[in-house]
PDB file of C-alpha atoms and ligand atoms in Angstrom:
ATOM      1  CA  MET A   1     172.398 -22.026 -79.451  1.00 70.00           C
ATOM      2  CA  ALA A   2     176.452 -22.213 -78.753  1.00 86.00           C
ATOM      3  CA  ILE A   3     178.097 -19.171 -77.513  1.00 96.00           C
ATOM      4  CA  GLU A   4     180.473 -17.666 -79.895  1.00 98.00           C
ATOM      5  CA  ARG A   5     182.768 -14.956 -79.718  1.00 98.00           C
ATOM      6  CA  THR A   6     183.369 -11.920 -82.102  1.00 98.00           C
ATOM      7  CA  PHE A   7     185.049  -9.088 -83.130  1.00 98.00           C
ATOM      8  CA  SER A   8     184.162  -5.664 -82.788  1.00 99.00           C
ATOM      9  CA  ILE A   9     185.758  -2.121 -83.272  1.00 99.00           C
ATOM     10  CA  ILE A  10     183.849   1.418 -82.426  1.00 99.00           C
ATOM     11  CA  LYS A  11     185.314   2.862 -85.296  1.00 99.00           C
ATOM     12  CA  PRO A  12     187.153   7.183 -84.836  1.00 99.00           C
ATOM     13  CA  ASP A  13     183.609   8.310 -86.136  1.00 99.00           C
ATOM     14  CA  ALA A  14     181.834   7.479 -82.846  1.00 99.00           C
ATOM     15  CA  THR A  15     184.731   7.739 -80.578  1.00 99.00           C
ATOM     16  CA  ARG A  16     185.327  11.479 -81.910  1.00 98.00           C
ATOM     17  CA  ARG A  17     182.024  11.902 -80.848  1.00 98.00           C
ATOM     18  CA  ASN A  18     181.780  10.113 -77.175  1.00 98.00           C
ATOM     19  CA  LEU A  19     179.751   7.482 -78.774  1.00 98.00           C
ATOM     20  CA  THR A  20     181.431   4.520 -76.903  1.00 98.00           C
ATOM     21  CA  GLY A  21     179.318   4.342 -73.636  1.00 98.00           C
ATOM     22  CA  ARG A  22     175.723   4.289 -75.603  1.00 98.00           C
ATOM     23  CA  ILE A  23     177.341   1.824 -78.671  1.00 99.00           C
ATOM     24  CA  ASN A  24     178.136  -0.471 -75.524  1.00 99.00           C
ATOM     25  CA  ALA A  25     174.517  -0.338 -74.358  1.00 98.00           C
ATOM     26  CA  ILE A  26     173.113  -1.299 -77.070  1.00 98.00           C
ATOM     27  CA  PHE A  27     175.905  -4.451 -77.044  1.00 98.00           C
ATOM     28  CA  GLU A  28     174.719  -5.349 -73.446  1.00 98.00           C
ATOM     29  CA  GLU A  29     171.240  -4.587 -73.730  1.00 98.00           C
ATOM     30  CA  ASN A  30     171.002  -7.469 -76.253  1.00 98.00           C
ATOM     31  CA  GLY A  31     173.008  -9.706 -74.846  1.00 98.00           C
ATOM     32  CA  LEU A  32     176.519  -9.324 -76.096  1.00 98.00           C
ATOM     33  CA  ARG A  33     178.780  -9.613 -73.164  1.00 98.00           C
ATOM     34  CA  ILE A  34     181.669  -7.465 -73.532  1.00 98.00           C
ATOM     35  CA  VAL A  35     185.007  -9.477 -72.352  1.00 98.00           C
ATOM     36  CA  ALA A  36     187.561  -7.905 -73.426  1.00 98.00           C
ATOM     37  CA  GLN A  37     188.132  -4.151 -74.528  1.00 98.00           C
ATOM     38  CA  LYS A  38     190.853  -1.760 -74.691  1.00 98.00           C
ATOM     39  CA  ARG A  39     191.339   2.123 -76.765  1.00 98.00           C
ATOM     40  CA  ILE A  40     194.255   1.876 -79.217  1.00 98.00           C
ATOM     41  CA  TRP A  41     195.273   4.328 -81.904  1.00 98.00           C
ATOM     42  CA  MET A  42     195.910   1.895 -84.472  1.00 98.00           C
ATOM     43  CA  SER A  43     198.758   2.346 -86.609  1.00 98.00           C
ATOM     44  CA  ARG A  44     199.145   2.525 -90.421  1.00 98.00           C
ATOM     45  CA  ALA A  45     200.700  -0.978 -90.331  1.00 98.00           C
ATOM     46  CA  GLN A  46     198.311  -2.603 -87.799  1.00 98.00           C
ATOM     47  CA  ALA A  47     194.924  -1.107 -90.032  1.00 98.00           C
ATOM     48  CA  LYS A  48     196.582  -1.822 -93.456  1.00 98.00           C
ATOM     49  CA  GLU A  49     196.977  -5.603 -92.429  1.00 98.00           C
ATOM     50  CA  PHE A  50     193.949  -5.860 -90.744  1.00 98.00           C
ATOM     51  CA  TYR A  51     192.299  -4.513 -93.916  1.00 98.00           C
ATOM     52  CA  LYS A  52     194.346  -6.590 -96.172  1.00 97.00           C
ATOM     53  CA  VAL A  53     191.156  -8.602 -97.379  1.00 96.00           C
ATOM     54  CA  HIS A  54     189.491  -5.433 -99.111  1.00 97.00           C
ATOM     55  CA  LYS A  55     193.644  -4.358-100.300  1.00 98.00           C
ATOM     56  CA  ASP A  56     192.266  -4.485-104.330  1.00 98.00           C
ATOM     57  CA  ARG A  57     188.957  -2.606-103.699  1.00 98.00           C
ATOM     58  CA  PRO A  58     188.933   1.242-104.608  1.00 98.00           C
ATOM     59  CA  PHE A  59     188.475   2.239-101.105  1.00 98.00           C
ATOM     60  CA  TYR A  60     190.871   0.890 -99.166  1.00 98.00           C
ATOM     61  CA  ASN A  61     193.822   3.845 -98.998  1.00 98.00           C
ATOM     62  CA  ASP A  62     190.692   6.389 -97.607  1.00 98.00           C
ATOM     63  CA  LEU A  63     189.609   3.420 -95.144  1.00 98.00           C
ATOM     64  CA  VAL A  64     193.186   2.811 -93.930  1.00 98.00           C
ATOM     65  CA  ASP A  65     193.649   7.015 -93.414  1.00 98.00           C
ATOM     66  CA  PHE A  66     190.091   6.794 -91.728  1.00 98.00           C
ATOM     67  CA  MET A  67     191.060   4.306 -89.432  1.00 98.00           C
ATOM     68  CA  VAL A  68     194.458   5.740 -88.116  1.00 98.00           C
ATOM     69  CA  SER A  69     192.741   9.384 -87.859  1.00 98.00           C
ATOM     70  CA  GLY A  70     191.816   8.632 -84.403  1.00 98.00           C
ATOM     71  CA  PRO A  71     191.152   6.286 -81.722  1.00 98.00           C
ATOM     72  CA  VAL A  72     189.281   3.206 -81.845  1.00 99.00           C
ATOM     73  CA  VAL A  73     188.064   0.811 -78.874  1.00 99.00           C
ATOM     74  CA  VAL A  74     188.535  -3.081 -79.932  1.00 99.00           C
ATOM     75  CA  GLN A  75     186.525  -5.430 -78.467  1.00 98.00           C
ATOM     76  CA  VAL A  76     185.649  -8.923 -77.918  1.00 99.00           C
ATOM     77  CA  LEU A  77     181.778  -9.106 -77.610  1.00 99.00           C
ATOM     78  CA  GLU A  78     180.619 -12.527 -76.029  1.00 98.00           C
ATOM     79  CA  GLY A  79     177.097 -14.162 -76.617  1.00 98.00           C
ATOM     80  CA  GLU A  80     174.314 -16.665 -78.110  1.00 98.00           C
ATOM     81  CA  ASN A  81     175.016 -16.641 -82.023  1.00 98.00           C
ATOM     82  CA  ALA A  82     177.234 -13.389 -81.073  1.00 98.00           C
ATOM     83  CA  VAL A  83     178.723 -13.308 -84.886  1.00 98.00           C
ATOM     84  CA  ALA A  84     175.107 -12.683 -86.449  1.00 98.00           C
ATOM     85  CA  LYS A  85     173.481 -11.051 -83.512  1.00 98.00           C
ATOM     86  CA  ASN A  86     176.142  -8.498 -83.904  1.00 98.00           C
ATOM     87  CA  ARG A  87     176.032  -8.014 -87.737  1.00 98.00           C
ATOM     88  CA  GLU A  88     172.125  -7.625 -86.401  1.00 98.00           C
ATOM     89  CA  LEU A  89     173.113  -4.985 -84.427  1.00 98.00           C
ATOM     90  CA  MET A  90     174.755  -2.949 -86.325  1.00 98.00           C
ATOM     91  CA  GLY A  91     173.070  -2.976 -89.784  1.00 98.00           C
ATOM     92  CA  ALA A  92     174.489  -2.486 -92.855  1.00 98.00           C
ATOM     93  CA  THR A  93     177.355  -1.264 -93.944  1.00 98.00           C
ATOM     94  CA  ASN A  94     176.161   2.099 -95.923  1.00 98.00           C
ATOM     95  CA  PRO A  95     173.779   3.652 -93.082  1.00 98.00           C
ATOM     96  CA  ALA A  96     171.703   4.374 -95.551  1.00 98.00           C
ATOM     97  CA  ASN A  97     170.600   0.793 -96.290  1.00 98.00           C
ATOM     98  CA  ALA A  98     170.722   0.436 -92.494  1.00 98.00           C
ATOM     99  CA  ALA A  99     167.286  -0.780 -90.648  1.00 98.00           C
ATOM    100  CA  PRO A 100     166.068   1.398 -87.999  1.00 98.00           C
ATOM    101  CA  GLY A 101     167.102   1.245 -84.190  1.00 97.00           C
ATOM    102  CA  THR A 102     170.523  -0.117 -85.667  1.00 98.00           C
ATOM    103  CA  ILE A 103     173.688   1.415 -84.648  1.00 98.00           C
ATOM    104  CA  ARG A 104     174.393   2.314 -88.270  1.00 98.00           C
ATOM    105  CA  LYS A 105     171.410   3.999 -88.949  1.00 98.00           C
ATOM    106  CA  LEU A 106     171.625   5.472 -85.468  1.00 98.00           C
ATOM    107  CA  PHE A 107     174.905   7.255 -85.685  1.00 98.00           C
ATOM    108  CA  ALA A 108     176.785   6.506 -88.696  1.00 98.00           C
ATOM    109  CA  GLU A 109     178.034   9.494 -90.407  1.00 98.00           C
ATOM    110  CA  SER A 110     178.946   7.390 -93.615  1.00 98.00           C
ATOM    111  CA  ILE A 111     179.512   4.136 -95.441  1.00 98.00           C
ATOM    112  CA  GLU A 112     183.162   5.151 -94.734  1.00 98.00           C
ATOM    113  CA  ALA A 113     182.509   6.212 -91.351  1.00 98.00           C
ATOM    114  CA  ASN A 114     180.228   4.082 -90.317  1.00 98.00           C
ATOM    115  CA  SER A 115     180.817   3.654 -86.569  1.00 99.00           C
ATOM    116  CA  VAL A 116     181.023  -0.465 -85.887  1.00 99.00           C
ATOM    117  CA  HIS A 117     183.067  -2.910 -87.489  1.00 98.00           C
ATOM    118  CA  GLY A 118     182.213  -6.609 -86.238  1.00 98.00           C
ATOM    119  CA  SER A 119     183.447  -9.952 -88.023  1.00 98.00           C
ATOM    120  CA  ASP A 120     181.401 -11.465 -90.624  1.00 98.00           C
ATOM    121  CA  SER A 121     182.172 -14.953 -89.485  1.00 98.00           C
ATOM    122  CA  PRO A 122     183.297 -17.140 -86.624  1.00 98.00           C
ATOM    123  CA  GLU A 123     186.165 -18.005 -88.135  1.00 98.00           C
ATOM    124  CA  ASN A 124     187.417 -14.838 -89.073  1.00 98.00           C
ATOM    125  CA  ALA A 125     186.134 -13.235 -85.743  1.00 98.00           C
ATOM    126  CA  ALA A 126     188.847 -15.781 -84.393  1.00 98.00           C
ATOM    127  CA  ILE A 127     191.690 -14.470 -86.718  1.00 98.00           C
ATOM    128  CA  GLU A 128     190.694 -10.792 -85.635  1.00 98.00           C
ATOM    129  CA  ILE A 129     190.536 -11.442 -82.070  1.00 98.00           C
ATOM    130  CA  ALA A 130     194.271 -12.959 -82.192  1.00 98.00           C
ATOM    131  CA  TYR A 131     195.203 -10.308 -84.208  1.00 98.00           C
ATOM    132  CA  PHE A 132     194.460  -7.514 -81.022  1.00 98.00           C
ATOM    133  CA  PHE A 133     194.021  -9.464 -78.235  1.00 98.00           C
ATOM    134  CA  ALA A 134     196.219 -11.855 -76.363  1.00 98.00           C
ATOM    135  CA  GLY A 135     194.426 -15.014 -74.727  1.00 97.00           C
ATOM    136  CA  CYS A 136     195.096 -13.977 -71.154  1.00 97.00           C
ATOM    137  CA  GLU A 137     193.076 -10.657 -72.230  1.00 98.00           C
ATOM    138  CA  ILE A 138     189.817 -11.983 -73.083  1.00 98.00           C
ATOM    139  CA  VAL A 139     187.815 -12.926 -69.530  1.00 97.00           C
ATOM    140  CA  GLY A 140     184.522 -14.177 -69.515  1.00 90.00           C
TER     141      GLY A 140
HETATM  142  P1  LIG B 201     184.085  -2.205 -91.890  1.00 95.70           P
HETATM  143  O1  LIG B 201     182.982  -3.535 -91.751  1.00 95.70           O
HETATM  144  O2  LIG B 201     184.956  -2.114 -90.892  1.00 95.70           O
HETATM  145  O3  LIG B 201     184.431  -3.751 -93.174  1.00 95.70           O
HETATM  146  C1  LIG B 201     185.314  -3.192 -94.515  1.00 95.70           C
HETATM  147  C2  LIG B 201     185.140  -1.106 -94.243  1.00 95.70           C
HETATM  148  O4  LIG B 201     184.871  -1.009 -95.412  1.00 95.70           O
HETATM  149  C3  LIG B 201     183.237  -1.095 -94.001  1.00 95.70           C
HETATM  150  O5  LIG B 201     182.921  -1.509 -92.593  1.00 95.70           O
HETATM  151  C4  LIG B 201     183.452   0.251 -94.384  1.00 95.70           C
HETATM  152  O6  LIG B 201     183.628   0.804 -93.851  1.00 95.70           O
HETATM  153  C5  LIG B 201     184.100   0.852 -95.464  1.00 95.70           C
HETATM  154  N1  LIG B 201     184.209   0.944 -96.963  1.00 95.70           N
HETATM  155  C6  LIG B 201     184.343   2.196 -97.366  1.00 95.70           C
HETATM  156  N2  LIG B 201     183.798   2.453 -98.691  1.00 95.70           N
HETATM  157  C7  LIG B 201     183.281   1.137 -98.735  1.00 95.70           C
HETATM  158  C8  LIG B 201     182.174   0.759 -99.902  1.00 95.70           C
HETATM  159  N3  LIG B 201     182.070   1.276-100.823  1.00 95.70           N
HETATM  160  N4  LIG B 201     181.765  -0.685 -99.716  1.00 95.70           N
HETATM  161  C9  LIG B 201     182.029  -1.723 -98.386  1.00 95.70           C
HETATM  162  N5  LIG B 201     182.644  -1.301 -97.342  1.00 95.70           N
HETATM  163  C10 LIG B 201     183.249   0.326 -97.777  1.00 95.70           C
END
C-alpha cells in the first residue's frame, strides 16, 4: 500500500475544549504519523481562501466565522492510505451520521463545529499542505 500524506485541521471547537492530545492519540494509535503540526489563529482572508470551494454554499460565511473564532491546529499526517484512513477516523461531516468511535461522533458539537477537517483526495491534500506548510517544516 502507498505511503501518503494528508492535511488535517483540529478546529476551534476542539482546541477550545483542550482536545488536541486526545485527537492526536487517535491518529497515532491508528497508524498515522504527525509529520508537521502548528497551532495558528487563521485570518479571515486565509479561511476564506482555504474554503473557497464552498463559497457559493449557504453555510460559507458561517463556516469562515467559525474557523476564525479561535486557534486551530494544522497538521500533516502520513501513513498508508492516509487520506482515506483519516476520513475513516474522522467519520461523517455531520456528527449525527458519524459511526461510533469516530472523532466526530466522540467530540463534534454540530455539522459546523465538527472538530476536524481532513483532505478529501491526494490531489487536494497536496494543495492544502502547501497552503499552510513549507517543505522544510514537514519532517517524516
Ligand atoms: P470540512 O471537512 O472542514 O469542510 C467544509 C465544512 O463546512 C465541513 O467540514 C463542515 O464543518 C462545514 N459545514 C457547515 N455546514 C455544512 C453543511 N450543511 N454541509 C456540509 N458542510 C457543512
